[in-house]
PDB file of N, CA, C and O in Angstrom:
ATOM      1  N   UNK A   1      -4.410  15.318  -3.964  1.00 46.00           N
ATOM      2  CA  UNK A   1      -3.109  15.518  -3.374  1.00 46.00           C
ATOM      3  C   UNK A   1      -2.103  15.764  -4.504  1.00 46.00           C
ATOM      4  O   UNK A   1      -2.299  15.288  -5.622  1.00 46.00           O
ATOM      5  N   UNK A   2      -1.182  16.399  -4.256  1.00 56.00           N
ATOM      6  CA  UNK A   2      -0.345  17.098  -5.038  1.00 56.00           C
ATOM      7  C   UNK A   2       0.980  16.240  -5.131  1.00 56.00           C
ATOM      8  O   UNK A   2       1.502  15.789  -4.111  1.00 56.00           O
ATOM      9  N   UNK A   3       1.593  15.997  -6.613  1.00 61.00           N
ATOM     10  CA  UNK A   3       3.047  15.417  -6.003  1.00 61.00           C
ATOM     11  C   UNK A   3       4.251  16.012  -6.240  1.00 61.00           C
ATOM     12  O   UNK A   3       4.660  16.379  -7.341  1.00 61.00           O
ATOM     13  N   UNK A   4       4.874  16.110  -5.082  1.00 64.00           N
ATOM     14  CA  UNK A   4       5.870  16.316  -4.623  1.00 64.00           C
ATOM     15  C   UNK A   4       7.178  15.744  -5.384  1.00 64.00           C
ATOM     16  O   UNK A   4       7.964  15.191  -4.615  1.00 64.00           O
ATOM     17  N   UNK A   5       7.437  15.759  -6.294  1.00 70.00           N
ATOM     18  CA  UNK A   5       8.348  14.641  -6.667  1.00 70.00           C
ATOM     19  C   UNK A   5       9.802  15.339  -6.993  1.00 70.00           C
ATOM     20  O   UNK A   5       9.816  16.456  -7.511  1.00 70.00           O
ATOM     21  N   UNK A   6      11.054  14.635  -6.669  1.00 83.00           N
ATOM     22  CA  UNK A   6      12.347  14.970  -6.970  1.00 83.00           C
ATOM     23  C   UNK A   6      12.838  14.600  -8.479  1.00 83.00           C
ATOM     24  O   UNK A   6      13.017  13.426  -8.805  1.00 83.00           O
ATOM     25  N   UNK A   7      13.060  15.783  -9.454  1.00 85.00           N
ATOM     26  CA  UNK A   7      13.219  14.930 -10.633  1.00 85.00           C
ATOM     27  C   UNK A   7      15.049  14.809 -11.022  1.00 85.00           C
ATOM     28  O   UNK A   7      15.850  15.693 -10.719  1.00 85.00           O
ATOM     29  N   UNK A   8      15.304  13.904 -11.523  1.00 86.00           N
ATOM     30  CA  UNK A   8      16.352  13.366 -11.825  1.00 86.00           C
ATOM     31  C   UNK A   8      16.576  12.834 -13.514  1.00 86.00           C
ATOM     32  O   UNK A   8      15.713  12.245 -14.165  1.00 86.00           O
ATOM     33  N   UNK A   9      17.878  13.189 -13.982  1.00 87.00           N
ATOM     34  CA  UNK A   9      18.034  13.011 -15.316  1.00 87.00           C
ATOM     35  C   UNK A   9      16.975  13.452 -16.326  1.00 87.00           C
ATOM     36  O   UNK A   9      16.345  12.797 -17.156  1.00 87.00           O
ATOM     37  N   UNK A  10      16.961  14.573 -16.058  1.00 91.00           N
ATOM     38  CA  UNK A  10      16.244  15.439 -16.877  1.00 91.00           C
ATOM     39  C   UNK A  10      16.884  15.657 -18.410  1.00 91.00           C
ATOM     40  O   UNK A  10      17.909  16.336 -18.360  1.00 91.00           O
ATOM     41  N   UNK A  11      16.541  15.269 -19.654  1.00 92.00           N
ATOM     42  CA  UNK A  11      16.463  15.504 -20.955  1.00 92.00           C
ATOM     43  C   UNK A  11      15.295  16.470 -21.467  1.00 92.00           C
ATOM     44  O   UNK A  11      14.238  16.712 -20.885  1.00 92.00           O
ATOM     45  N   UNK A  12      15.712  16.933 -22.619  1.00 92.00           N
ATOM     46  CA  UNK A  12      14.583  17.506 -23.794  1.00 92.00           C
ATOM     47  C   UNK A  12      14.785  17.382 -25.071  1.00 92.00           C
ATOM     48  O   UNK A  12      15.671  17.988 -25.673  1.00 92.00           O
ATOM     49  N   UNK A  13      13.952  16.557 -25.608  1.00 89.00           N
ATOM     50  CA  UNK A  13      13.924  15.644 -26.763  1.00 89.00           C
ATOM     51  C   UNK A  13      12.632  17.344 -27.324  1.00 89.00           C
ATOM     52  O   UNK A  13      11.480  17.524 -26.929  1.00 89.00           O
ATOM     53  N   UNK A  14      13.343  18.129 -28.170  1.00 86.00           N
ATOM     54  CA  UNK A  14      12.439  18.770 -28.480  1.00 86.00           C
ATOM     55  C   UNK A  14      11.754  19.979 -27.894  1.00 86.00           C
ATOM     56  O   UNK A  14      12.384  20.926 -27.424  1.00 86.00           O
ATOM     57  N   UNK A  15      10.228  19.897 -27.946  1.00 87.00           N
ATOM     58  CA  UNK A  15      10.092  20.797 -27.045  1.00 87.00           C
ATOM     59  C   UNK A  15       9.078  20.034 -25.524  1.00 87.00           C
ATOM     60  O   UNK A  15       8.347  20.777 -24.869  1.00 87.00           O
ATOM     61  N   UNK A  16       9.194  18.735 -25.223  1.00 89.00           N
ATOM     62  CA  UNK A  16       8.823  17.231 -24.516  1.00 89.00           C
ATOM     63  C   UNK A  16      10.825  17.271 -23.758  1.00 89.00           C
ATOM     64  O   UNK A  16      11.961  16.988 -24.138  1.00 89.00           O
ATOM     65  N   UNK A  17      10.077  17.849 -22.466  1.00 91.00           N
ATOM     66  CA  UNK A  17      11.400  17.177 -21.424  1.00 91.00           C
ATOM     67  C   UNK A  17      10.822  15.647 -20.852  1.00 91.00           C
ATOM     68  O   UNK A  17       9.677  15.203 -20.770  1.00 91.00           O
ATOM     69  N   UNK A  18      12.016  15.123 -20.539  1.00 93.00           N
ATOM     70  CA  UNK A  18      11.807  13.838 -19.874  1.00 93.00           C
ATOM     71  C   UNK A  18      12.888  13.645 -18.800  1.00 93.00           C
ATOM     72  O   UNK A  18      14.087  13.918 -18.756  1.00 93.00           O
ATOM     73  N   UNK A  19      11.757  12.898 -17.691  1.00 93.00           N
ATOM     74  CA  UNK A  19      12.586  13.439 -16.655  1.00 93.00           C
ATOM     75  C   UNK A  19      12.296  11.581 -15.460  1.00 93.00           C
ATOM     76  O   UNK A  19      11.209  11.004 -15.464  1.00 93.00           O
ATOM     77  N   UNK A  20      13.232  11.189 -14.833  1.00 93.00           N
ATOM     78  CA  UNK A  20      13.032  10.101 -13.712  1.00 93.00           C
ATOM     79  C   UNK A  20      12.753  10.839 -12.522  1.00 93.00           C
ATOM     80  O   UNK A  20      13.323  11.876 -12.183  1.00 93.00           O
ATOM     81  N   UNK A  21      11.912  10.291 -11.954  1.00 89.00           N
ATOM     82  CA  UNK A  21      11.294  10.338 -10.330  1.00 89.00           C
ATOM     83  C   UNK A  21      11.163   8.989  -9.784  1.00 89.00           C
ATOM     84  O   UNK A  21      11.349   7.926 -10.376  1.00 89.00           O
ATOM     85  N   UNK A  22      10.681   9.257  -8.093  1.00 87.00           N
ATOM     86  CA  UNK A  22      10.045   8.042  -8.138  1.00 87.00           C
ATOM     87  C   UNK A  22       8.662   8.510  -7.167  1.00 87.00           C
ATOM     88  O   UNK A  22       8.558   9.478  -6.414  1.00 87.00           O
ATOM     89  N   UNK A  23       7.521   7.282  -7.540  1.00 82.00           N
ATOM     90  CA  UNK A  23       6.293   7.732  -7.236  1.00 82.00           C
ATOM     91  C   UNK A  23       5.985   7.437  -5.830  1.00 82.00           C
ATOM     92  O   UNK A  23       6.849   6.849  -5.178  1.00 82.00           O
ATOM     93  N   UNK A  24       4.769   7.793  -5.218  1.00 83.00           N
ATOM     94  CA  UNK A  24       4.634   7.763  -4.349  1.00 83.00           C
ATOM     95  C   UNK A  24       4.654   5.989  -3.470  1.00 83.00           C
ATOM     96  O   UNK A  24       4.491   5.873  -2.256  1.00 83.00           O
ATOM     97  N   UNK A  25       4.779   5.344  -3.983  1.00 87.00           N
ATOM     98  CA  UNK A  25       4.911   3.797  -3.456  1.00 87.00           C
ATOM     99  C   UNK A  25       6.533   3.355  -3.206  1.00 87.00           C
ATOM    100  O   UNK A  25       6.845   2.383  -2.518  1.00 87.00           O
ATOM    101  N   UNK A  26       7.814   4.520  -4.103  1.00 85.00           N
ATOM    102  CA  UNK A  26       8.618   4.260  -4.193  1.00 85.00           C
ATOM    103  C   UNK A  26       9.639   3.596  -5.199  1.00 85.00           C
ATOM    104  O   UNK A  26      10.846   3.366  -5.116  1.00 85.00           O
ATOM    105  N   UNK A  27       8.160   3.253  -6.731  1.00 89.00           N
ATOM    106  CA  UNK A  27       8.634   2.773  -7.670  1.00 89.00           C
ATOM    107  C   UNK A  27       9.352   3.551  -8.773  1.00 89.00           C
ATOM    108  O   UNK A  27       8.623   4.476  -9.131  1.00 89.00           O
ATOM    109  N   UNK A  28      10.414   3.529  -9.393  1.00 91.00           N
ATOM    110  CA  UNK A  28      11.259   4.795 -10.379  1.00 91.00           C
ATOM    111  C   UNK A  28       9.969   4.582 -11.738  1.00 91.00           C
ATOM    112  O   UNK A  28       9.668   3.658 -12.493  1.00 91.00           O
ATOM    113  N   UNK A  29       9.464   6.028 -11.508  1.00 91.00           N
ATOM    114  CA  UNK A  29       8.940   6.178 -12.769  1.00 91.00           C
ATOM    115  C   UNK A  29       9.600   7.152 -13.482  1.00 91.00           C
ATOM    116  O   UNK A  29      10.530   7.839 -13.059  1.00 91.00           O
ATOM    117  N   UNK A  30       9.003   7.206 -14.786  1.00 92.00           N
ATOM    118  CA  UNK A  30       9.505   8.124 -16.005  1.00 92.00           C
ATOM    119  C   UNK A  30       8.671   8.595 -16.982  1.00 92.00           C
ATOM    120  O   UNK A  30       8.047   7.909 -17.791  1.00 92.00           O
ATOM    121  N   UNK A  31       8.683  10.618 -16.814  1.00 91.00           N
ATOM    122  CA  UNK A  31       7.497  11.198 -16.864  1.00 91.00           C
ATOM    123  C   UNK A  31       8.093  12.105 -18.095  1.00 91.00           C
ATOM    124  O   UNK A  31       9.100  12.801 -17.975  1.00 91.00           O
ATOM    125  N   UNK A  32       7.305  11.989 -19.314  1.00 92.00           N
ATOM    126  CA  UNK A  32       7.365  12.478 -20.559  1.00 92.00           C
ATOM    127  C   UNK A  32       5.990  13.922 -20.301  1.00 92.00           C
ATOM    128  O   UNK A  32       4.766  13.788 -20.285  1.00 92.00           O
ATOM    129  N   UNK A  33       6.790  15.149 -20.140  1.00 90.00           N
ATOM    130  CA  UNK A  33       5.945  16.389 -20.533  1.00 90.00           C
ATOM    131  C   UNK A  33       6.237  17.532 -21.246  1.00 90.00           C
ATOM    132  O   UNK A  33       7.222  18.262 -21.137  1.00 90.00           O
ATOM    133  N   UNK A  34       5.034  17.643 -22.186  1.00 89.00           N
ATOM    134  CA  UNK A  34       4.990  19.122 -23.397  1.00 89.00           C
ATOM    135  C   UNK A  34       5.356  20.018 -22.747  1.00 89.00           C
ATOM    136  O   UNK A  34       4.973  20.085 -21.578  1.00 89.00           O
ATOM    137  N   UNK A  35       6.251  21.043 -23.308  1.00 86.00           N
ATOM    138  CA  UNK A  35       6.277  22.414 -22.344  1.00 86.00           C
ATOM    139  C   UNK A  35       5.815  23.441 -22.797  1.00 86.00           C
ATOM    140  O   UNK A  35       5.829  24.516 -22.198  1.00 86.00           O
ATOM    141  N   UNK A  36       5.137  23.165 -24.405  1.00 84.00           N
ATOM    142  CA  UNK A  36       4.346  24.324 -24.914  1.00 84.00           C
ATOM    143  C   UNK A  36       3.212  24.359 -24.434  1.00 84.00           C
ATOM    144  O   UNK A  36       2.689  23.426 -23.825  1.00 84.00           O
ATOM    145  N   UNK A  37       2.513  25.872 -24.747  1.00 84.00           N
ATOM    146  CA  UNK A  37       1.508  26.625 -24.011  1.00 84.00           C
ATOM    147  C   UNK A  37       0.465  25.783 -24.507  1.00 84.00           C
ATOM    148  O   UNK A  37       0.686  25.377 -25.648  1.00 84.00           O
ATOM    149  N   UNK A  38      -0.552  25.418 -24.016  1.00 83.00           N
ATOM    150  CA  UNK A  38      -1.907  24.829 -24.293  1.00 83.00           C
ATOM    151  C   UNK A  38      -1.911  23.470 -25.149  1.00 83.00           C
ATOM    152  O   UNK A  38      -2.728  23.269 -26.048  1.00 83.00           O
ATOM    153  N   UNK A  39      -0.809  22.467 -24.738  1.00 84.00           N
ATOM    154  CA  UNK A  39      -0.818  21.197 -25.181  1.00 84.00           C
ATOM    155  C   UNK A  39      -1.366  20.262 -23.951  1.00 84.00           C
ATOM    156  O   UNK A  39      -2.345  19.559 -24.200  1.00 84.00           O
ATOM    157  N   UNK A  40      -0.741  20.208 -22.519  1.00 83.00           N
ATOM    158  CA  UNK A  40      -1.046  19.621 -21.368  1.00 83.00           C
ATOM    159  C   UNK A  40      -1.023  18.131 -21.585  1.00 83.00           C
ATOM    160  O   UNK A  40      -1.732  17.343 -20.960  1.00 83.00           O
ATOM    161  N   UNK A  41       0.005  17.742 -22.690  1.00 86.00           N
ATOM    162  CA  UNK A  41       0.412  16.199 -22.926  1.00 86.00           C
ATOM    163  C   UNK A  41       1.188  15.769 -21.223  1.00 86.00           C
ATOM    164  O   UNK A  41       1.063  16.884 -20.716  1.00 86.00           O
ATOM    165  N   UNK A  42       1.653  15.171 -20.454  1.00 89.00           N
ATOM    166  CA  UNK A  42       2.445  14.846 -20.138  1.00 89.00           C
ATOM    167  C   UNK A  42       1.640  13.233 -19.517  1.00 89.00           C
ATOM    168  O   UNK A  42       0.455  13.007 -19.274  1.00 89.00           O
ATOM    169  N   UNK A  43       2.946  12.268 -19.402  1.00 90.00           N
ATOM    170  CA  UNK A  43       2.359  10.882 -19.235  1.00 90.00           C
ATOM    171  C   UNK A  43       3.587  10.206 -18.307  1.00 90.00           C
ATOM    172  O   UNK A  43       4.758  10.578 -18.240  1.00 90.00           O
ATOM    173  N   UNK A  44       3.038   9.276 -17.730  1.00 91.00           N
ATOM    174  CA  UNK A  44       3.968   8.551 -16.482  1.00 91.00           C
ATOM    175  C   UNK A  44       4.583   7.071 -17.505  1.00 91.00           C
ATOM    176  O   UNK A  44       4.082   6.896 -18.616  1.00 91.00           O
ATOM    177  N   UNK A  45       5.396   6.352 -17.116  1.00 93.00           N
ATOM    178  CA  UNK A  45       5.776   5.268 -17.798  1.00 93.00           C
ATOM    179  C   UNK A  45       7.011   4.397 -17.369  1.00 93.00           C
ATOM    180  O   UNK A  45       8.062   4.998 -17.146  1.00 93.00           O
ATOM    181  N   UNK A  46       6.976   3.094 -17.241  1.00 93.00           N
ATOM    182  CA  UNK A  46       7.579   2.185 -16.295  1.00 93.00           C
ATOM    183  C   UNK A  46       8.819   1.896 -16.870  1.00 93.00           C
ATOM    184  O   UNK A  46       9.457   1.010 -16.302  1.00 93.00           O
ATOM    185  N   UNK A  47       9.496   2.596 -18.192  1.00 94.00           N
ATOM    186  CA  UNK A  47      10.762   2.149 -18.561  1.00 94.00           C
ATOM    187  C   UNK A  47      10.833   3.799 -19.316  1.00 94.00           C
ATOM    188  O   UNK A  47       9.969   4.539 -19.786  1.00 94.00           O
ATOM    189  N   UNK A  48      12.243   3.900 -19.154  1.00 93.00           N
ATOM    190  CA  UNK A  48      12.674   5.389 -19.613  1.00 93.00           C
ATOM    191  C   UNK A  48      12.542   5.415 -21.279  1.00 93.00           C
ATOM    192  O   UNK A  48      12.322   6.447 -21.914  1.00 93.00           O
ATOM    193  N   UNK A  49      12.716   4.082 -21.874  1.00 95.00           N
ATOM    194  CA  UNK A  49      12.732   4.183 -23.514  1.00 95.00           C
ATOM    195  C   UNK A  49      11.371   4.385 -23.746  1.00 95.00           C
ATOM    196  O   UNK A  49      11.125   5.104 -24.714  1.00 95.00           O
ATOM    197  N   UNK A  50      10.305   3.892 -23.046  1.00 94.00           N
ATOM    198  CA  UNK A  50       9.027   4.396 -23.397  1.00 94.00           C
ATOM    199  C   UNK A  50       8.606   5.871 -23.115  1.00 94.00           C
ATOM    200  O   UNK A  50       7.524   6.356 -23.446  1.00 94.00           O
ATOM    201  N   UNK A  51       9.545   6.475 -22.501  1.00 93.00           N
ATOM    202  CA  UNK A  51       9.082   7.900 -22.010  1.00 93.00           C
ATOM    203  C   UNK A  51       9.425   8.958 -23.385  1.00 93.00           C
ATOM    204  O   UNK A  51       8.782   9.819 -23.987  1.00 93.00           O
ATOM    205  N   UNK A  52      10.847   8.351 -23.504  1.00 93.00           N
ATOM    206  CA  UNK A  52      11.351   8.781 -24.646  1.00 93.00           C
ATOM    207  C   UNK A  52      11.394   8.581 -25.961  1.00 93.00           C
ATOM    208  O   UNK A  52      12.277   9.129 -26.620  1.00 93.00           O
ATOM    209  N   UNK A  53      10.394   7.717 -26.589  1.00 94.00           N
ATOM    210  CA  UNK A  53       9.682   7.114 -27.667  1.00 94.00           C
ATOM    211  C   UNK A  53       8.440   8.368 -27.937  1.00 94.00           C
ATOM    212  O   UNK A  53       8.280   9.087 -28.924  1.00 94.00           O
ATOM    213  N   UNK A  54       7.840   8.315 -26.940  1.00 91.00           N
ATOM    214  CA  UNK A  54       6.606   8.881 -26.492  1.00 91.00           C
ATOM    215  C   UNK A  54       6.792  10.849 -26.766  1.00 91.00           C
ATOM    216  O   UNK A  54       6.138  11.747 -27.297  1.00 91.00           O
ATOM    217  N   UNK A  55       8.078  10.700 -26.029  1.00 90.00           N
ATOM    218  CA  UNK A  55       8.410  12.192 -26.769  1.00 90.00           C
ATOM    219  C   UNK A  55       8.839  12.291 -27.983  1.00 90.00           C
ATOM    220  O   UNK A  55       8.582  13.310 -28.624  1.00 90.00           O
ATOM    221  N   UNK A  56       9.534  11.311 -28.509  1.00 91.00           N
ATOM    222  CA  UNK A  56      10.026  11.378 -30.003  1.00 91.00           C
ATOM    223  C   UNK A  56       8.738  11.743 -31.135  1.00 91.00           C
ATOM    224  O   UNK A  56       8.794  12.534 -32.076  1.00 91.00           O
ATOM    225  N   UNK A  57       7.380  10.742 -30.628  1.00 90.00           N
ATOM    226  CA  UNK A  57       6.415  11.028 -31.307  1.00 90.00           C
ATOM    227  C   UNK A  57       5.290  11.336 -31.641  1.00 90.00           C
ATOM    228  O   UNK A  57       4.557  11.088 -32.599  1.00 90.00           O
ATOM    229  N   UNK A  58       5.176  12.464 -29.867  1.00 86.00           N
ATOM    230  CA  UNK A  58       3.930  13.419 -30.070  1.00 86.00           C
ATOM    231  C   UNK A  58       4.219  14.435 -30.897  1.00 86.00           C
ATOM    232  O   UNK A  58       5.241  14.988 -31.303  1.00 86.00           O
ATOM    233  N   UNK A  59       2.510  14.592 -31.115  1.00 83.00           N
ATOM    234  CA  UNK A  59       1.944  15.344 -32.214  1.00 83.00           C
ATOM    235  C   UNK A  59       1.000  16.683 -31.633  1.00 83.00           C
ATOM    236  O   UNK A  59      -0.225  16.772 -31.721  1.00 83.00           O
ATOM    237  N   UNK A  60       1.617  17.345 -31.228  1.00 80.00           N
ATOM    238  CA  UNK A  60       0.934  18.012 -30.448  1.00 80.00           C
ATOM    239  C   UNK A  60      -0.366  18.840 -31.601  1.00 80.00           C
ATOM    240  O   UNK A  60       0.131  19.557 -32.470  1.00 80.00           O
ATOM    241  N   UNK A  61      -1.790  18.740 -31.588  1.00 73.00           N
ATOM    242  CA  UNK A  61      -3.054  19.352 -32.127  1.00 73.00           C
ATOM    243  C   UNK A  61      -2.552  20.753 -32.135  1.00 73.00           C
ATOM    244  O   UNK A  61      -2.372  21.253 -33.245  1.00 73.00           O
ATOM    245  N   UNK A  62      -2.302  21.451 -31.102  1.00 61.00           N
ATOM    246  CA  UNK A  62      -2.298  22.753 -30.812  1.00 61.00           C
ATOM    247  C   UNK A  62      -1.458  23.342 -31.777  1.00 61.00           C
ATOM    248  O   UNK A  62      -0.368  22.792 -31.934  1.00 61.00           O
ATOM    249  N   UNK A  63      -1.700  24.279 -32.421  1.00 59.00           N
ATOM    250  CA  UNK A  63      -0.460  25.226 -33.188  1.00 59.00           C
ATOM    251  C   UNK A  63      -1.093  26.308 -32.931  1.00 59.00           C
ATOM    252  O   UNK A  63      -0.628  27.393 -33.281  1.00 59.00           O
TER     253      UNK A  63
END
């Protein structure tokens, strides 16, 4: 199943936007994703400073 999600307070730390939703149970998560071509980093996380830590210090392999 696919999600549907409304995103809110959208940042870009880079080339890693970070963005609040909330998940399907209703809990506010906060979703850190790469937007370059052939990285496919992106990760869910229960406090926004971890979303944005997380973008501060991927390393994306791909060049």
């Amino acid at each position: 199943m696919t999600a549907n999600r409304r995103f809110r307070s959208v940042i870009r730390i880079g080339p890693v936007q970070v963005a609040t939703a909330y998940d399907d149970r209703d809990r506010e998560k906060h979703t850190a994703a790469y937007t370059a071509p052939r990285c496919g980093f992106s990760a869910d996380y229960d406090s926004r400073a971890a979303a944005e830590l997380a973008a501060r210090t991927h390393r994306c392999p791909v060049r």
